[in-house]
PDB file of C-alpha atoms in Angstrom:
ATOM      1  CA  UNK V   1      72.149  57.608  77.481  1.00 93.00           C
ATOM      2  CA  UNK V   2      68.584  58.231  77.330  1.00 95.00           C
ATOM      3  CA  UNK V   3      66.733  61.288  77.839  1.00 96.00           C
ATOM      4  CA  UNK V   4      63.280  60.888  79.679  1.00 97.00           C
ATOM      5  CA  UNK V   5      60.341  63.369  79.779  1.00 97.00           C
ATOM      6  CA  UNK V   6      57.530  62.629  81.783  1.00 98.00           C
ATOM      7  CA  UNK V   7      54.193  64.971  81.797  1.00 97.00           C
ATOM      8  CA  UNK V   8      52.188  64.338  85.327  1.00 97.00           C
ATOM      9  CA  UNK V   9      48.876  66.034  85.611  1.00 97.00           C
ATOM     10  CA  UNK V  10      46.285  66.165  87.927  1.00 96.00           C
ATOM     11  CA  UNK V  11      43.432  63.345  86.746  1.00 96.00           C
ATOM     12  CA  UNK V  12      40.406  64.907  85.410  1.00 93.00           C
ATOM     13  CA  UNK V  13      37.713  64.426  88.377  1.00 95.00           C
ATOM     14  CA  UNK V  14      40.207  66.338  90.795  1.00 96.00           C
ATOM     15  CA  UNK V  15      39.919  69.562  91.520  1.00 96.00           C
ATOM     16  CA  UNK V  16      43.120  71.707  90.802  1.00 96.00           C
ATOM     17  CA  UNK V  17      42.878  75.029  93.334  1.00 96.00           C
ATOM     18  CA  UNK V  18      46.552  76.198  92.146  1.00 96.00           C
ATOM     19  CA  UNK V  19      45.076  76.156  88.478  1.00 96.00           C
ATOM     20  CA  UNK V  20      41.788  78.121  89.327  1.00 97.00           C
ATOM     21  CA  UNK V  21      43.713  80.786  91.257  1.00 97.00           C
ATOM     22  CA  UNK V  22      45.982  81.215  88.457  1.00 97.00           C
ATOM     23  CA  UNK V  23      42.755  81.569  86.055  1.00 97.00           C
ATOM     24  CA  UNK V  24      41.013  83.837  88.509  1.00 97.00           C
ATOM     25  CA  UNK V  25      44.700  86.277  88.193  1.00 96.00           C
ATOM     26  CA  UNK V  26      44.638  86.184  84.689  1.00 96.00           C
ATOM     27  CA  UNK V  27      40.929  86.644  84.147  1.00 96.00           C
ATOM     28  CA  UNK V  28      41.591  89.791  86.417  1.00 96.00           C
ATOM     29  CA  UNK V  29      44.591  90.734  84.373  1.00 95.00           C
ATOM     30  CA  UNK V  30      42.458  90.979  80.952  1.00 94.00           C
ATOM     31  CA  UNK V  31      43.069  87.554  79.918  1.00 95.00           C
ATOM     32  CA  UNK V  32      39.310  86.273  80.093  1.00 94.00           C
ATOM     33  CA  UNK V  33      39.769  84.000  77.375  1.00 95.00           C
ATOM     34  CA  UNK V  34      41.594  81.279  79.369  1.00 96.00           C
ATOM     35  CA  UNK V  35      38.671  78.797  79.863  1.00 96.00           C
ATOM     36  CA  UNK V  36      40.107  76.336  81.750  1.00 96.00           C
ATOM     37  CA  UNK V  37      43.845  75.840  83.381  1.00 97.00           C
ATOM     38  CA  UNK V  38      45.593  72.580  84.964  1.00 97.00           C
ATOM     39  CA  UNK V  39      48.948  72.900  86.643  1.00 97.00           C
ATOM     40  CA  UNK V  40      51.401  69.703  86.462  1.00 97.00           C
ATOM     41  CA  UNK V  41      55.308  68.841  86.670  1.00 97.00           C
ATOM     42  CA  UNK V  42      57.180  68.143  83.888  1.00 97.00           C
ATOM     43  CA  UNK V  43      60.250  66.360  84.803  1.00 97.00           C
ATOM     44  CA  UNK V  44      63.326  65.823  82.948  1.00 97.00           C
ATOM     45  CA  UNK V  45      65.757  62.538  83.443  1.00 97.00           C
ATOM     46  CA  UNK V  46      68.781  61.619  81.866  1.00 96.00           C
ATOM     47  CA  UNK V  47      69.292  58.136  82.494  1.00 96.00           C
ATOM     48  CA  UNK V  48      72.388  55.871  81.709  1.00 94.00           C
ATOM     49  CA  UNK V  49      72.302  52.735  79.538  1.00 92.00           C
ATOM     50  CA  UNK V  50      71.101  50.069  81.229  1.00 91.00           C
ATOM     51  CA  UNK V  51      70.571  46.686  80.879  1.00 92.00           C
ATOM     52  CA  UNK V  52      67.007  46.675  82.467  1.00 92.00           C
ATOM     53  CA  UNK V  53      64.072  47.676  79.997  1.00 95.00           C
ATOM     54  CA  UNK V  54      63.733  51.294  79.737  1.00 95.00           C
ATOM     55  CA  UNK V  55      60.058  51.698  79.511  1.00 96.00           C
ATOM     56  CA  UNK V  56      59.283  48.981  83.001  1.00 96.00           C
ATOM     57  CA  UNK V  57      62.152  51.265  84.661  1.00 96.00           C
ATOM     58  CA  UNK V  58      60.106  54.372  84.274  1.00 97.00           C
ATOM     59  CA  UNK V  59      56.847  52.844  85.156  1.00 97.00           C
ATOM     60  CA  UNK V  60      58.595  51.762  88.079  1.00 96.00           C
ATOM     61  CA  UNK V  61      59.501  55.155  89.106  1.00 97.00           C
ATOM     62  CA  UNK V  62      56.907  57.101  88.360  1.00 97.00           C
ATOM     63  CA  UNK V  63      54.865  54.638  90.016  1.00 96.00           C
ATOM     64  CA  UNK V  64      56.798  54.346  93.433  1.00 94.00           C
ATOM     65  CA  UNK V  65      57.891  57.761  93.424  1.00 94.00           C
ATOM     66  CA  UNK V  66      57.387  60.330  90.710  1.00 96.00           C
ATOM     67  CA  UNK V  67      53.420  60.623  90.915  1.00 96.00           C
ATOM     68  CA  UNK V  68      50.711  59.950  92.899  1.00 96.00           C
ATOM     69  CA  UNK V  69      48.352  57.456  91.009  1.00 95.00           C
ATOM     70  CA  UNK V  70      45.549  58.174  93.203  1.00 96.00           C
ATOM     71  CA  UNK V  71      45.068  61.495  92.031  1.00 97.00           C
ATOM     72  CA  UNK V  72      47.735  62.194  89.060  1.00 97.00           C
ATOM     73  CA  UNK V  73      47.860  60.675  85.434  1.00 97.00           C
ATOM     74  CA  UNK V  74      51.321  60.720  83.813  1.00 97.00           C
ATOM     75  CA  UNK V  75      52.959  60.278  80.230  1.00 96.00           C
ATOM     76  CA  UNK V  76      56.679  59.647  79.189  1.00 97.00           C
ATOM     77  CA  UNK V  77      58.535  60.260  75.988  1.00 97.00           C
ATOM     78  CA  UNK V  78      61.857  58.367  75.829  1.00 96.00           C
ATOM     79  CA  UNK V  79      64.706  59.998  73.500  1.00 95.00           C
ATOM     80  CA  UNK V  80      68.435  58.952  72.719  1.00 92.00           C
ATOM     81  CA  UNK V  81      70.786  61.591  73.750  1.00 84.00           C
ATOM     82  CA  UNK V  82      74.684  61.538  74.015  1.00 73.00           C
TER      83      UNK V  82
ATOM     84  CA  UNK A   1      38.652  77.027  71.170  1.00 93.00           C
ATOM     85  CA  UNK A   2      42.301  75.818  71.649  1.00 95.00           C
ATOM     86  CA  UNK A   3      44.522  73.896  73.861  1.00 96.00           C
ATOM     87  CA  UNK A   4      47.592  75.429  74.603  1.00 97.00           C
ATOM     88  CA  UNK A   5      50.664  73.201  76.593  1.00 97.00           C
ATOM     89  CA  UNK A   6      53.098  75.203  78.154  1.00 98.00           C
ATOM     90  CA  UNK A   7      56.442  73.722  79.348  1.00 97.00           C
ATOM     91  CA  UNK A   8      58.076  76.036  81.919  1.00 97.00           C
ATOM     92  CA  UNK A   9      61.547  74.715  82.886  1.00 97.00           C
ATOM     93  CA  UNK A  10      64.580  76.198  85.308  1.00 96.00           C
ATOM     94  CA  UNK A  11      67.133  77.633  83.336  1.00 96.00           C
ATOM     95  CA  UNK A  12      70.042  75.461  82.655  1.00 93.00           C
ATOM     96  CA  UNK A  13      72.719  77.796  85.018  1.00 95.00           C
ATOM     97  CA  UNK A  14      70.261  77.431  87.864  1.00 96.00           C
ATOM     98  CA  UNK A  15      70.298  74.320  90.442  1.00 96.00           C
ATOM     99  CA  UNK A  16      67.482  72.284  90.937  1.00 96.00           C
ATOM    100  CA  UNK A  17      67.641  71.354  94.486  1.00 96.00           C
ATOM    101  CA  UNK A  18      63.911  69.598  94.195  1.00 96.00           C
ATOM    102  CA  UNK A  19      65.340  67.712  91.439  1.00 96.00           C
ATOM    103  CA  UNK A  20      68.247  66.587  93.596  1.00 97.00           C
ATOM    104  CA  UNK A  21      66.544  65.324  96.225  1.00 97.00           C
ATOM    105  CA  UNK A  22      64.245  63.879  93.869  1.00 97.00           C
ATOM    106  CA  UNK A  23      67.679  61.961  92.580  1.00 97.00           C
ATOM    107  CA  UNK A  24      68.893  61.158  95.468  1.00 97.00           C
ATOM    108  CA  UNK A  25      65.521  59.227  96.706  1.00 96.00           C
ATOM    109  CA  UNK A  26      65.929  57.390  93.721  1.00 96.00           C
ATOM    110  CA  UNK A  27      69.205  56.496  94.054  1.00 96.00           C
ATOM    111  CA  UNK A  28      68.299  55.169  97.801  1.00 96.00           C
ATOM    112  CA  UNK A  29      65.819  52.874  95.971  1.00 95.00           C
ATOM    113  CA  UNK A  30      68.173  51.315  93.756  1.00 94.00           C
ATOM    114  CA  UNK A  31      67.133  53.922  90.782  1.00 95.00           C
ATOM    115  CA  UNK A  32      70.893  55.172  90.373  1.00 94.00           C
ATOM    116  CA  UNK A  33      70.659  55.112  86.831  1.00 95.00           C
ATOM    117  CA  UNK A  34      69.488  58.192  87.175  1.00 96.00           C
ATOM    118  CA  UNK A  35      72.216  60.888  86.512  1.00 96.00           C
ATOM    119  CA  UNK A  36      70.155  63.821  85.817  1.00 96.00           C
ATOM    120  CA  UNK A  37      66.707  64.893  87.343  1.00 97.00           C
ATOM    121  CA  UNK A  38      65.277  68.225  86.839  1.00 97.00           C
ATOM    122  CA  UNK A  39      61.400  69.506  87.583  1.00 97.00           C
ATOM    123  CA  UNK A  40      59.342  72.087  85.785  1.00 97.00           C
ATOM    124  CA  UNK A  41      55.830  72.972  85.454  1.00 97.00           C
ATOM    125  CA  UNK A  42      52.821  71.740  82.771  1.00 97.00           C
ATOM    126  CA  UNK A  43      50.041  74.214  82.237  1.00 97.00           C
ATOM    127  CA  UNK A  44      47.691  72.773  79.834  1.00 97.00           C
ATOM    128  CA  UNK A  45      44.929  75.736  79.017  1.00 97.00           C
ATOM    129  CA  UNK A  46      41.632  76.143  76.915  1.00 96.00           C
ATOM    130  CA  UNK A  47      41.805  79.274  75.349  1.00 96.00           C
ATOM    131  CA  UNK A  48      38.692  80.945  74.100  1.00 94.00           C
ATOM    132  CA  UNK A  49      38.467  81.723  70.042  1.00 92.00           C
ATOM    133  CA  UNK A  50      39.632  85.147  70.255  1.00 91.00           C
ATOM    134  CA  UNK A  51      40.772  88.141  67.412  1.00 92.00           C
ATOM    135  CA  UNK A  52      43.733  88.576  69.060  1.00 92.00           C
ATOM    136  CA  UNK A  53      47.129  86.439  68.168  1.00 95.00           C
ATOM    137  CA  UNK A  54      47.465  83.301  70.512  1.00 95.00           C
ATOM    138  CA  UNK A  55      51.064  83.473  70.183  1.00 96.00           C
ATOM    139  CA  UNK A  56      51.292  86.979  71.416  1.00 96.00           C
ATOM    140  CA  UNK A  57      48.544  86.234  73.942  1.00 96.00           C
ATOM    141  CA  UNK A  58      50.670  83.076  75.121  1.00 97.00           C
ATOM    142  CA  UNK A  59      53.862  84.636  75.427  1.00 97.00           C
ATOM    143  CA  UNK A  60      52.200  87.544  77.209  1.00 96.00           C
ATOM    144  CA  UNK A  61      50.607  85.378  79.911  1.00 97.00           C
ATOM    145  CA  UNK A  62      53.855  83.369  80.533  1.00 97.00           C
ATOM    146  CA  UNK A  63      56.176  86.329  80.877  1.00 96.00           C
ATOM    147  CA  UNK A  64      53.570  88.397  83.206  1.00 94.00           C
ATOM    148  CA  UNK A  65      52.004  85.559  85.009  1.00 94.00           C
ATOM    149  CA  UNK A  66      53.144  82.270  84.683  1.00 96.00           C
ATOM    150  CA  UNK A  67      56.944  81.999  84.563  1.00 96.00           C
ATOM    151  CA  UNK A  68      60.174  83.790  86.066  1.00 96.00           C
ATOM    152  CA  UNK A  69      61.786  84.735  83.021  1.00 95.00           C
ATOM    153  CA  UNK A  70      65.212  85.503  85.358  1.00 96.00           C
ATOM    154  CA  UNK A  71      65.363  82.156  86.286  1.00 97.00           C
ATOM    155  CA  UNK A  72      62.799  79.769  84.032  1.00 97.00           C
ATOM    156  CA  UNK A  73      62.676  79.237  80.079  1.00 97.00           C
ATOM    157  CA  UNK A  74      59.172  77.799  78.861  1.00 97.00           C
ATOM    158  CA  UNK A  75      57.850  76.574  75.300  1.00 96.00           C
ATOM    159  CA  UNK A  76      54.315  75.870  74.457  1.00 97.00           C
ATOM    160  CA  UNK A  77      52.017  74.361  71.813  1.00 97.00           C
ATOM    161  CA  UNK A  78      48.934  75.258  70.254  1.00 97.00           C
ATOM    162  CA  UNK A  79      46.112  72.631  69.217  1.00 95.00           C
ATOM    163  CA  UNK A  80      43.071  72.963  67.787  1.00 92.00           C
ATOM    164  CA  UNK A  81      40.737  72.295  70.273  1.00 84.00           C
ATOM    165  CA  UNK A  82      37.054  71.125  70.432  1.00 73.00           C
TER     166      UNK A  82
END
């Protein structure tokens, strides 16, 4: 069994709204020394063993379904897990 | 300045039903090596140099602002940033 973390964020020319509203809430709050804030997902996947490769299988997803690669960038870590 | 990564994740006890649905698509698409699927947040943030302790200022921000500590664990990194 595998255990599969994959960081999606919003690519760098976009323009993250939910990230400047948090900002603007801490900045408000006394916390002026956040710069700069980007919201992603972080997902979590256990996957079975499988005979297919585990690193096209992820692409795959993330690809079809996990992220949109118009507008979001996204990194996996792959761990063993039992 | 420094880049801090949070991780905020739904506690274990509580169901995920984005995650689920999330797994079920999957499944639909032949993906059913999936067993597991949970989603969380990312906040990546550039923190100011500052006197006061980024870990306090961290955990601070994420249990007044960023996460539900009733119902969402986080952890978090701290680089050196330039």
């Amino acid at each position: 069994m595998k255990k599969v973390k994959i960081y999606v964020t919003l690519r760098e020319s976009i323009l993250d709204p939910q990230g400047s509203a948090v900002q603007g809430s801490l900045a408000k709050m006394g916390y002026g020394e956040v710069e700069d804030l980007r919201i992603g997902k972080y997902l979590e996947l256990t996957i079975k063993d499988t005979e297919r490769d585990i690193d096209t299988l992820v692409k795959e997803m993330c690809e079809k379904v996990l992220t949109n690669v118009v507008i979001e960038d996204y990194r996996y870590e792959v761990e063993e897990a039992n």
